[in-house]
């Protein structure tokens, strides 16, 4: 859903019946069905929290640092999904840990693979304590030389942007840091992307260098379901784990946090997370942006752009990405493009033009390719990179703004409408 590859309009393509049959065929049933789990999960805890958890089961202070490092290494470097795999931890301690804590994975309810190789997983997290299970979607987009994981931060979204499918799903709840980190861990596990596959081999020692080249999941974008800056702590804690050099070790320059413009949280995101920033702008006038992104009524364009100008570390090497969805006849004129250039003056920026991805019931149409290219040219001539995002995974409703988890399931008629759309719009 987030491929930033410059795109030249390709030949119109329709899905053939074999591809549609393929789509139906790949819905994969869960292999395991987790039960309610009262044990707290160590996945998603900071090192300090793991230390406290170990203390609570009676581990001596002098052991805590070393054990924490071992657990961290097994969970995030080796991708261990069970304490039993941790062969350099004593058997007694492994049994004790197993009884008191979890590090398991959410259930993979479905795995869909698009004709273009994009994968979408519907994950179900077991209820912890008195809660109910929640379901979220995570999307993997393979590209030449890199692979981007699109991670969700909330189940549903409160912000009701008029062009976004997720916005039609009521907020069910914020995801926890565990649930956000688990999306990355599950994707890497499913893709066979842990650096030392399998658990066989020499005992790993904490501090072993992790190769970061050649990874399948090389980039993370917080562009799945939800508004990450309305779930700040959990997103921050999860991304700190994702960036930790002794574990998942994703570079902060390969993580992008996308916001629809929660202005007061932007400085905090810069100071406490420090990843790249993407802003869902979509309109250059407040009256239109009020309609498309209702949050604009609270934080209008001028305030949003001021927060961008102040974003810590902003430079040509760390430009802000402005996302701009192309809606036919709504925001796609040459005058809009010129105004965009004027507004962004002085901000190191890249403008990502996103062809609108339709979903059942959506009231917009995507701008045609000539219009998008003309818009891109105006922006480009003003000195801004203006890649047109190649829509990915539309056939499985995995493209930008199409996510909506089966916490609210699609009706069969909606699925058919979707398949018809994937085959019929000829824009991919
Ligand atoms: N809530 C955050 C991140 C998730 S949305 C945000 O709004 O930024 C990720 C991107 O997809 C945003 O730029 C969003 O505006 C865009 N998007 C939403 N619906 C879309 C659709 N139907 N077609 C294309 N892009 C869409
Ligand atoms: Fe929420 Fe982002 Fe969708 Fe708006 S575009 S409804 S903020 S997920």
GROMACS .gro file of C-alpha atoms and ligand atoms in nm:
model
  462
    1UNK     CA    1   0.000   0.000   0.000
    2UNK     CA    2   0.293   0.235   0.033
    3UNK     CA    3   0.521   0.178  -0.258
    4UNK     CA    4   0.689   0.508  -0.338
    5UNK     CA    5   0.805   0.400  -0.679
    6UNK     CA    6   0.756   0.656  -0.952
    7UNK     CA    7   0.490   0.523  -1.174
    8UNK     CA    8   0.417   0.567  -1.535
    9UNK     CA    9   0.066   0.470  -1.628
   10UNK     CA   10   0.080   0.108  -1.730
   11UNK     CA   11  -0.151  -0.072  -1.966
   12UNK     CA   12  -0.501  -0.126  -1.830
   13UNK     CA   13  -0.517  -0.462  -1.657
   14UNK     CA   14  -0.815  -0.666  -1.554
   15UNK     CA   15  -0.812  -0.966  -1.327
   16UNK     CA   16  -0.879  -1.287  -1.511
   17UNK     CA   17  -1.100  -1.559  -1.363
   18UNK     CA   18  -0.794  -1.765  -1.269
   19UNK     CA   19  -0.661  -1.475  -1.060
   20UNK     CA   20  -0.997  -1.437  -0.889
   21UNK     CA   21  -1.009  -1.809  -0.818
   22UNK     CA   22  -0.656  -1.775  -0.681
   23UNK     CA   23  -0.777  -1.499  -0.452
   24UNK     CA   24  -1.056  -1.710  -0.318
   25UNK     CA   25  -0.820  -2.004  -0.279
   26UNK     CA   26  -0.561  -1.834  -0.067
   27UNK     CA   27  -0.778  -1.747   0.228
   28UNK     CA   28  -0.595  -1.952   0.480
   29UNK     CA   29  -0.747  -2.081   0.796
   30UNK     CA   30  -0.572  -2.036   1.124
   31UNK     CA   31  -0.329  -2.302   1.228
   32UNK     CA   32  -0.371  -2.243   1.595
   33UNK     CA   33  -0.650  -2.090   1.795
   34UNK     CA   34  -0.524  -1.918   2.108
   35UNK     CA   35  -0.727  -1.938   2.424
   36UNK     CA   36  -0.777  -1.659   2.673
   37UNK     CA   37  -0.434  -1.603   2.823
   38UNK     CA   38  -0.406  -1.452   3.167
   39UNK     CA   39  -0.023  -1.442   3.149
   40UNK     CA   40   0.128  -1.101   3.067
   41UNK     CA   41   0.333  -1.103   2.750
   42UNK     CA   42   0.700  -1.010   2.758
   43UNK     CA   43   0.674  -0.912   2.393
   44UNK     CA   44   0.636  -0.535   2.378
   45UNK     CA   45   0.781  -0.471   2.726
   46UNK     CA   46   1.083  -0.245   2.763
   47UNK     CA   47   1.400  -0.395   2.912
   48UNK     CA   48   1.317  -0.227   3.241
   49UNK     CA   49   0.969  -0.382   3.244
   50UNK     CA   50   1.112  -0.725   3.168
   51UNK     CA   51   1.354  -0.674   3.457
   52UNK     CA   52   1.063  -0.598   3.690
   53UNK     CA   53   0.874  -0.901   3.561
   54UNK     CA   54   1.175  -1.121   3.637
   55UNK     CA   55   1.208  -0.968   3.980
   56UNK     CA   56   0.844  -1.048   4.048
   57UNK     CA   57   0.914  -1.419   4.007
   58UNK     CA   58   1.203  -1.402   4.250
   59UNK     CA   59   1.506  -1.368   4.025
   60UNK     CA   60   1.803  -1.221   4.208
   61UNK     CA   61   1.908  -0.868   4.117
   62UNK     CA   62   2.251  -0.976   3.995
   63UNK     CA   63   2.092  -1.211   3.741
   64UNK     CA   64   1.831  -0.976   3.604
   65UNK     CA   65   2.044  -0.784   3.354
   66UNK     CA   66   2.186  -1.094   3.196
   67UNK     CA   67   1.853  -1.277   3.179
   68UNK     CA   68   1.681  -0.973   3.033
   69UNK     CA   69   1.947  -0.954   2.762
   70UNK     CA   70   1.903  -1.324   2.686
   71UNK     CA   71   1.526  -1.299   2.661
   72UNK     CA   72   1.551  -0.990   2.443
   73UNK     CA   73   1.797  -1.161   2.213
   74UNK     CA   74   1.581  -1.472   2.176
   75UNK     CA   75   1.258  -1.282   2.119
   76UNK     CA   76   1.381  -1.017   1.878
   77UNK     CA   77   1.699  -1.146   1.720
   78UNK     CA   78   1.619  -1.513   1.686
   79UNK     CA   79   1.242  -1.480   1.674
   80UNK     CA   80   1.181  -1.747   1.939
   81UNK     CA   81   0.811  -1.800   1.999
   82UNK     CA   82   0.844  -2.021   2.304
   83UNK     CA   83   1.056  -2.023   2.617
   84UNK     CA   84   1.139  -2.387   2.546
   85UNK     CA   85   1.353  -2.272   2.252
   86UNK     CA   86   1.581  -2.067   2.476
   87UNK     CA   87   1.848  -2.328   2.516
   88UNK     CA   88   2.096  -2.117   2.709
   89UNK     CA   89   1.841  -2.042   2.981
   90UNK     CA   90   1.825  -2.305   3.257
   91UNK     CA   91   1.544  -2.554   3.230
   92UNK     CA   92   1.402  -2.461   3.570
   93UNK     CA   93   1.384  -2.096   3.473
   94UNK     CA   94   1.229  -2.176   3.135
   95UNK     CA   95   0.954  -2.373   3.305
   96UNK     CA   96   0.899  -2.094   3.554
   97UNK     CA   97   0.880  -1.836   3.274
   98UNK     CA   98   0.641  -2.051   3.073
   99UNK     CA   99   0.401  -2.068   3.367
  100UNK     CA  100   0.406  -1.693   3.432
  101UNK     CA  101   0.456  -1.512   3.102
  102UNK     CA  102   0.366  -1.536   2.737
  103UNK     CA  103   0.574  -1.459   2.428
  104UNK     CA  104   0.345  -1.634   2.180
  105UNK     CA  105   0.206  -1.498   1.858
  106UNK     CA  106  -0.140  -1.378   1.770
  107UNK     CA  107  -0.349  -1.612   1.561
  108UNK     CA  108  -0.320  -1.561   1.185
  109UNK     CA  109  -0.689  -1.570   1.095
  110UNK     CA  110  -0.636  -1.520   0.724
  111UNK     CA  111  -0.342  -1.466   0.497
  112UNK     CA  112  -0.420  -1.320   0.157
  113UNK     CA  113  -0.168  -1.284  -0.121
  114UNK     CA  114  -0.235  -1.034  -0.396
  115UNK     CA  115  -0.159  -1.105  -0.760
  116UNK     CA  116   0.120  -0.845  -0.718
  117UNK     CA  117   0.279  -1.029  -0.423
  118UNK     CA  118   0.144  -0.799  -0.151
  119UNK     CA  119   0.035  -0.995   0.155
  120UNK     CA  120  -0.230  -0.906   0.404
  121UNK     CA  121  -0.269  -1.079   0.736
  122UNK     CA  122  -0.568  -1.057   0.962
  123UNK     CA  123  -0.433  -1.114   1.312
  124UNK     CA  124  -0.637  -1.196   1.619
  125UNK     CA  125  -0.490  -1.120   1.958
  126UNK     CA  126  -0.605  -1.327   2.252
  127UNK     CA  127  -0.780  -1.138   2.526
  128UNK     CA  128  -0.550  -1.055   2.811
  129UNK     CA  129  -0.717  -1.026   3.148
  130UNK     CA  130  -1.083  -0.937   3.111
  131UNK     CA  131  -1.061  -0.790   2.758
  132UNK     CA  132  -1.204  -0.925   2.435
  133UNK     CA  133  -0.999  -1.050   2.142
  134UNK     CA  134  -0.920  -0.788   1.877
  135UNK     CA  135  -0.840  -0.825   1.511
  136UNK     CA  136  -0.608  -0.608   1.306
  137UNK     CA  137  -0.469  -0.606   0.958
  138UNK     CA  138  -0.102  -0.586   0.863
  139UNK     CA  139   0.021  -0.557   0.506
  140UNK     CA  140   0.355  -0.653   0.353
  141UNK     CA  141   0.463  -0.494   0.025
  142UNK     CA  142   0.765  -0.651  -0.143
  143UNK     CA  143   0.957  -0.433  -0.387
  144UNK     CA  144   1.284  -0.442  -0.572
  145UNK     CA  145   1.553  -0.414  -0.304
  146UNK     CA  146   1.325  -0.361  -0.008
  147UNK     CA  147   1.011  -0.475   0.166
  148UNK     CA  148   0.775  -0.249   0.355
  149UNK     CA  149   0.551  -0.356   0.638
  150UNK     CA  150   0.244  -0.143   0.693
  151UNK     CA  151   0.156  -0.163   1.061
  152UNK     CA  152  -0.171  -0.075   1.237
  153UNK     CA  153  -0.187   0.131   1.555
  154UNK     CA  154  -0.558   0.111   1.640
  155UNK     CA  155  -0.853  -0.114   1.565
  156UNK     CA  156  -1.066   0.122   1.360
  157UNK     CA  157  -1.018   0.499   1.378
  158UNK     CA  158  -1.207   0.788   1.533
  159UNK     CA  159  -1.119   1.041   1.267
  160UNK     CA  160  -1.366   0.956   0.986
  161UNK     CA  161  -1.172   1.090   0.688
  162UNK     CA  162  -1.428   1.078   0.410
  163UNK     CA  163  -1.214   0.883   0.161
  164UNK     CA  164  -1.082   0.618   0.404
  165UNK     CA  165  -1.232   0.277   0.463
  166UNK     CA  166  -1.081   0.246   0.810
  167UNK     CA  167  -1.260   0.566   0.904
  168UNK     CA  168  -1.595   0.390   0.857
  169UNK     CA  169  -1.508   0.141   1.129
  170UNK     CA  170  -1.573   0.270   1.478
  171UNK     CA  171  -1.271   0.274   1.704
  172UNK     CA  172  -1.271  -0.056   1.887
  173UNK     CA  173  -0.963   0.026   2.088
  174UNK     CA  174  -0.599   0.131   2.085
  175UNK     CA  175  -0.350  -0.144   2.027
  176UNK     CA  176  -0.096  -0.215   2.299
  177UNK     CA  177   0.280  -0.199   2.240
  178UNK     CA  178   0.276  -0.580   2.240
  179UNK     CA  179   0.020  -0.590   1.962
  180UNK     CA  180   0.212  -0.338   1.753
  181UNK     CA  181   0.549  -0.513   1.795
  182UNK     CA  182   0.385  -0.851   1.733
  183UNK     CA  183   0.279  -0.738   1.385
  184UNK     CA  184   0.646  -0.696   1.292
  185UNK     CA  185   0.751  -1.020   1.460
  186UNK     CA  186   0.473  -1.223   1.296
  187UNK     CA  187   0.549  -1.081   0.952
  188UNK     CA  188   0.918  -1.162   0.983
  189UNK     CA  189   0.839  -1.509   1.111
  190UNK     CA  190   0.588  -1.577   0.836
  191UNK     CA  191   0.832  -1.455   0.571
  192UNK     CA  192   1.124  -1.651   0.718
  193UNK     CA  193   1.301  -1.322   0.785
  194UNK     CA  194   1.475  -1.377   1.116
  195UNK     CA  195   1.850  -1.361   1.060
  196UNK     CA  196   1.918  -1.704   1.200
  197UNK     CA  197   1.626  -1.913   1.080
  198UNK     CA  198   1.524  -2.204   1.295
  199UNK     CA  199   1.639  -2.260   1.644
  200UNK     CA  200   1.914  -2.509   1.569
  201UNK     CA  201   2.275  -2.397   1.559
  202UNK     CA  202   2.517  -2.249   1.808
  203UNK     CA  203   2.383  -2.080   2.117
  204UNK     CA  204   2.347  -1.715   2.034
  205UNK     CA  205   2.519  -1.477   2.269
  206UNK     CA  206   2.377  -1.136   2.345
  207UNK     CA  207   2.569  -0.878   2.146
  208UNK     CA  208   2.600  -1.087   1.827
  209UNK     CA  209   2.590  -0.848   1.530
  210UNK     CA  210   2.263  -0.855   1.339
  211UNK     CA  211   2.295  -0.824   0.964
  212UNK     CA  212   2.051  -0.555   0.856
  213UNK     CA  213   2.110  -0.593   0.483
  214UNK     CA  214   1.909  -0.835   0.279
  215UNK     CA  215   1.610  -0.826   0.511
  216UNK     CA  216   1.268  -0.898   0.370
  217UNK     CA  217   1.110  -0.652   0.612
  218UNK     CA  218   1.347  -0.358   0.565
  219UNK     CA  219   1.104  -0.071   0.621
  220UNK     CA  220   0.808  -0.007   0.849
  221UNK     CA  221   0.536   0.247   0.791
  222UNK     CA  222   0.275   0.330   1.054
  223UNK     CA  223   0.011   0.357   0.784
  224UNK     CA  224  -0.220   0.070   0.864
  225UNK     CA  225  -0.542   0.107   1.058
  226UNK     CA  226  -0.570   0.396   1.297
  227UNK     CA  227  -0.408   0.726   1.383
  228UNK     CA  228  -0.071   0.654   1.550
  229UNK     CA  229  -0.048   0.989   1.728
  230UNK     CA  230  -0.375   0.918   1.910
  231UNK     CA  231  -0.208   0.611   2.060
  232UNK     CA  232   0.120   0.779   2.134
  233UNK     CA  233   0.273   0.580   2.422
  234UNK     CA  234   0.209   0.237   2.276
  235UNK     CA  235   0.335   0.342   1.932
  236UNK     CA  236   0.645   0.502   2.083
  237UNK     CA  237   0.724   0.202   2.303
  238UNK     CA  238   0.674  -0.040   2.015
  239UNK     CA  239   0.891   0.162   1.777
  240UNK     CA  240   1.168   0.189   2.037
  241UNK     CA  241   1.174  -0.192   2.039
  242UNK     CA  242   1.165  -0.205   1.658
  243UNK     CA  243   1.468   0.027   1.644
  244UNK     CA  244   1.666  -0.142   1.922
  245UNK     CA  245   2.005  -0.245   1.786
  246UNK     CA  246   2.020  -0.573   1.979
  247UNK     CA  247   1.695  -0.703   1.835
  248UNK     CA  248   1.473  -0.608   1.544
  249UNK     CA  249   1.724  -0.329   1.470
  250UNK     CA  250   1.532  -0.141   1.205
  251UNK     CA  251   1.697   0.189   1.122
  252UNK     CA  252   1.499   0.496   1.230
  253UNK     CA  253   1.546   0.627   0.877
  254UNK     CA  254   1.348   0.327   0.753
  255UNK     CA  255   1.049   0.384   0.977
  256UNK     CA  256   0.782   0.636   0.883
  257UNK     CA  257   0.505   0.754   1.106
  258UNK     CA  258   0.206   0.888   0.918
  259UNK     CA  259  -0.038   1.128   1.080
  260UNK     CA  260  -0.352   1.300   0.963
  261UNK     CA  261  -0.234   1.603   1.160
  262UNK     CA  262  -0.257   1.564   1.539
  263UNK     CA  263  -0.060   1.887   1.576
  264UNK     CA  264   0.011   1.887   1.953
  265UNK     CA  265   0.171   1.542   1.930
  266UNK     CA  266   0.404   1.620   1.639
  267UNK     CA  267   0.682   1.778   1.851
  268UNK     CA  268   0.664   1.484   2.091
  269UNK     CA  269   0.689   1.239   1.805
  270UNK     CA  270   1.003   1.418   1.689
  271UNK     CA  271   1.158   1.429   2.035
  272UNK     CA  272   1.061   1.087   2.167
  273UNK     CA  273   1.042   0.867   1.857
  274UNK     CA  274   1.248   1.045   1.593
  275UNK     CA  275   1.143   0.844   1.290
  276UNK     CA  276   1.061   0.996   0.954
  277UNK     CA  277   0.732   1.182   0.940
  278UNK     CA  278   0.454   1.168   0.683
  279UNK     CA  279   0.162   1.409   0.685
  280UNK     CA  280  -0.169   1.321   0.524
  281UNK     CA  281  -0.239   1.662   0.373
  282UNK     CA  282  -0.477   1.588   0.083
  283UNK     CA  283  -0.605   1.944   0.040
  284UNK     CA  284  -0.460   2.294   0.019
  285UNK     CA  285  -0.763   2.490   0.143
  286UNK     CA  286  -0.914   2.461   0.488
  287UNK     CA  287  -1.273   2.439   0.362
  288UNK     CA  288  -1.193   2.131   0.154
  289UNK     CA  289  -0.961   1.976   0.412
  290UNK     CA  290  -1.233   2.020   0.676
  291UNK     CA  291  -1.444   1.789   0.460
  292UNK     CA  292  -1.182   1.532   0.371
  293UNK     CA  293  -0.995   1.518   0.704
  294UNK     CA  294  -1.238   1.643   0.971
  295UNK     CA  295  -0.952   1.677   1.221
  296UNK     CA  296  -0.860   1.988   1.020
  297UNK     CA  297  -1.137   2.176   1.199
  298UNK     CA  298  -0.929   2.148   1.516
  299UNK     CA  299  -0.585   2.182   1.363
  300UNK     CA  300  -0.604   2.378   1.038
  301UNK     CA  301  -0.346   2.371   0.763
  302UNK     CA  302  -0.140   2.670   0.881
  303UNK     CA  303  -0.091   2.518   1.229
  304UNK     CA  304  -0.009   2.181   1.083
  305UNK     CA  305   0.257   2.323   0.852
  306UNK     CA  306   0.406   2.528   1.135
  307UNK     CA  307   0.447   2.208   1.340
  308UNK     CA  308   0.619   2.053   1.037
  309UNK     CA  309   0.860   2.345   1.008
  310UNK     CA  310   0.955   2.288   1.373
  311UNK     CA  311   0.995   1.909   1.340
  312UNK     CA  312   1.327   1.817   1.508
  313UNK     CA  313   1.603   1.708   1.273
  314UNK     CA  314   1.424   1.834   0.965
  315UNK     CA  315   1.673   1.858   0.678
  316UNK     CA  316   1.709   1.761   0.315
  317UNK     CA  317   1.821   1.418   0.427
  318UNK     CA  318   1.521   1.390   0.658
  319UNK     CA  319   1.244   1.543   0.453
  320UNK     CA  320   0.882   1.527   0.552
  321UNK     CA  321   0.661   1.328   0.319
  322UNK     CA  322   0.331   1.493   0.235
  323UNK     CA  323   0.067   1.245   0.126
  324UNK     CA  324  -0.190   1.366  -0.118
  325UNK     CA  325  -0.472   1.137  -0.230
  326UNK     CA  326  -0.584   1.209  -0.586
  327UNK     CA  327  -0.962   1.250  -0.595
  328UNK     CA  328  -1.115   1.319  -0.934
  329UNK     CA  329  -1.252   1.672  -0.961
  330UNK     CA  330  -1.205   1.734  -0.587
  331UNK     CA  331  -0.841   1.827  -0.516
  332UNK     CA  332  -0.654   1.748  -0.837
  333UNK     CA  333  -0.640   2.071  -1.041
  334UNK     CA  334  -0.329   2.252  -1.159
  335UNK     CA  335  -0.430   2.542  -0.931
  336UNK     CA  336  -0.430   2.297  -0.637
  337UNK     CA  337  -0.081   2.180  -0.734
  338UNK     CA  338   0.049   2.539  -0.751
  339UNK     CA  339  -0.105   2.622  -0.414
  340UNK     CA  340   0.056   2.311  -0.267
  341UNK     CA  341   0.398   2.428  -0.383
  342UNK     CA  342   0.334   2.772  -0.235
  343UNK     CA  343   0.224   2.629   0.101
  344UNK     CA  344   0.524   2.401   0.137
  345UNK     CA  345   0.781   2.668   0.058
  346UNK     CA  346   1.075   2.636   0.296
  347UNK     CA  347   0.987   2.286   0.422
  348UNK     CA  348   1.223   2.009   0.306
  349UNK     CA  349   0.954   1.786   0.159
  350UNK     CA  350   0.862   1.510  -0.076
  351UNK     CA  351   0.507   1.486  -0.209
  352UNK     CA  352   0.363   1.144  -0.239
  353UNK     CA  353   0.068   1.135  -0.476
  354UNK     CA  354  -0.163   0.848  -0.386
  355UNK     CA  355  -0.415   0.733  -0.646
  356UNK     CA  356  -0.742   0.700  -0.457
  357UNK     CA  357  -0.816   0.337  -0.373
  358UNK     CA  358  -1.185   0.265  -0.397
  359UNK     CA  359  -1.372   0.056  -0.142
  360UNK     CA  360  -1.732  -0.065  -0.131
  361UNK     CA  361  -1.953   0.238  -0.070
  362UNK     CA  362  -1.685   0.504  -0.128
  363UNK     CA  363  -1.811   0.823  -0.287
  364UNK     CA  364  -1.498   0.932  -0.474
  365UNK     CA  365  -1.325   0.836  -0.794
  366UNK     CA  366  -0.955   0.830  -0.860
  367UNK     CA  367  -0.820   1.108  -1.082
  368UNK     CA  368  -0.719   0.987  -1.427
  369UNK     CA  369  -0.353   0.930  -1.503
  370UNK     CA  370  -0.307   1.239  -1.718
  371UNK     CA  371  -0.439   1.456  -1.438
  372UNK     CA  372  -0.215   1.287  -1.183
  373UNK     CA  373   0.089   1.324  -1.407
  374UNK     CA  374   0.017   1.690  -1.475
  375UNK     CA  375  -0.018   1.751  -1.101
  376UNK     CA  376   0.308   1.563  -1.038
  377UNK     CA  377   0.487   1.771  -1.302
  378UNK     CA  378   0.385   2.103  -1.148
  379UNK     CA  379   0.511   1.988  -0.810
  380UNK     CA  380   0.824   1.839  -0.958
  381UNK     CA  381   0.915   2.149  -1.155
  382UNK     CA  382   0.906   2.342  -0.829
  383UNK     CA  383   1.188   2.118  -0.705
  384UNK     CA  384   1.000   1.860  -0.500
  385UNK     CA  385   1.018   1.487  -0.558
  386UNK     CA  386   0.663   1.384  -0.645
  387UNK     CA  387   0.643   1.007  -0.680
  388UNK     CA  388   0.308   0.861  -0.770
  389UNK     CA  389   0.243   0.572  -0.538
  390UNK     CA  390   0.181   0.249  -0.723
  391UNK     CA  391  -0.137   0.101  -0.583
  392UNK     CA  392  -0.051  -0.235  -0.430
  393UNK     CA  393  -0.274  -0.515  -0.318
  394UNK     CA  394  -0.602  -0.356  -0.426
  395UNK     CA  395  -0.744  -0.696  -0.517
  396UNK     CA  396  -0.725  -0.804  -0.153
  397UNK     CA  397  -0.829  -0.465  -0.014
  398UNK     CA  398  -0.478  -0.412   0.118
  399UNK     CA  399  -0.406  -0.078  -0.046
  400UNK     CA  400  -0.390   0.255   0.139
  401UNK     CA  401  -0.709   0.338   0.317
  402UNK     CA  402  -0.877   0.007   0.237
  403UNK     CA  403  -0.810  -0.168   0.565
  404UNK     CA  404  -1.098  -0.253   0.787
  405UNK     CA  405  -1.065  -0.558   1.004
  406UNK     CA  406  -1.312  -0.835   1.035
  407UNK     CA  407  -1.397  -0.705   1.380
  408UNK     CA  408  -1.663  -0.582   1.142
  409UNK     CA  409  -1.674  -0.842   0.867
  410UNK     CA  410  -1.737  -0.761   0.503
  411UNK     CA  411  -2.054  -0.898   0.361
  412UNK     CA  412  -2.024  -1.138   0.068
  413UNK     CA  413  -2.183  -0.875  -0.157
  414UNK     CA  414  -1.912  -0.627  -0.056
  415UNK     CA  415  -1.642  -0.880  -0.142
  416UNK     CA  416  -1.789  -0.928  -0.486
  417UNK     CA  417  -1.810  -0.552  -0.537
  418UNK     CA  418  -1.445  -0.533  -0.439
  419UNK     CA  419  -1.339  -0.802  -0.682
  420UNK     CA  420  -1.531  -0.625  -0.957
  421UNK     CA  421  -1.352  -0.301  -0.870
  422UNK     CA  422  -1.012  -0.465  -0.866
  423UNK     CA  423  -1.074  -0.606  -1.208
  424UNK     CA  424  -1.251  -0.310  -1.357
  425UNK     CA  425  -1.075   0.016  -1.283
  426UNK     CA  426  -0.778  -0.052  -1.510
  427UNK     CA  427  -0.544   0.186  -1.326
  428UNK     CA  428  -0.290  -0.053  -1.180
  429LIG     N1  429  -0.411   0.759   1.016
  429LIG     C1  430  -0.288   0.787   0.957
  429LIG     C2  431  -0.218   0.665   0.900
  429LIG     C3  432  -0.303   0.562   0.827
  429LIG     S1  433  -0.368   0.601   0.670
  429LIG     C4  434  -0.303   0.893   0.849
  429LIG     O1  435  -0.416   0.926   0.815
  429LIG     O2  436  -0.201   0.943   0.803
  429LIG     C5  437  -0.231   0.589   0.558
  429LIG     C6  438  -0.247   0.678   0.434
  429LIG     O3  439  -0.348   0.629   0.344
  429LIG     C7  440  -0.290   0.820   0.469
  429LIG     O4  441  -0.218   0.915   0.395
  429LIG     C8  442  -0.434   0.819   0.427
  429LIG     O5  443  -0.482   0.948   0.407
  429LIG     C9  444  -0.429   0.737   0.303
  429LIG     N2  445  -0.559   0.688   0.258
  429LIG    C10  446  -0.669   0.665   0.332
  429LIG     N3  447  -0.770   0.619   0.255
  429LIG    C11  448  -0.724   0.613   0.129
  429LIG    C12  449  -0.781   0.568   0.005
  429LIG     N4  450  -0.903   0.520   0.000
  429LIG     N5  451  -0.704   0.574  -0.105
  429LIG    C13  452  -0.575   0.617  -0.098
  429LIG     N6  453  -0.516   0.657   0.017
  429LIG    C14  454  -0.589   0.655   0.130
  430LIG    FE1  455  -0.807   0.743   1.038
  430LIG    FE2  456  -0.593   0.790   0.876
  430LIG    FE3  457  -0.818   0.675   0.781
  430LIG    FE4  458  -0.821   0.933   0.850
  430LIG     S1  459  -0.697   0.839   0.684
  430LIG     S2  460  -0.980   0.781   0.901
  430LIG     S3  461  -0.683   0.931   1.026
  430LIG     S4  462  -0.682   0.588   0.934
   0.00000   0.00000   0.00000
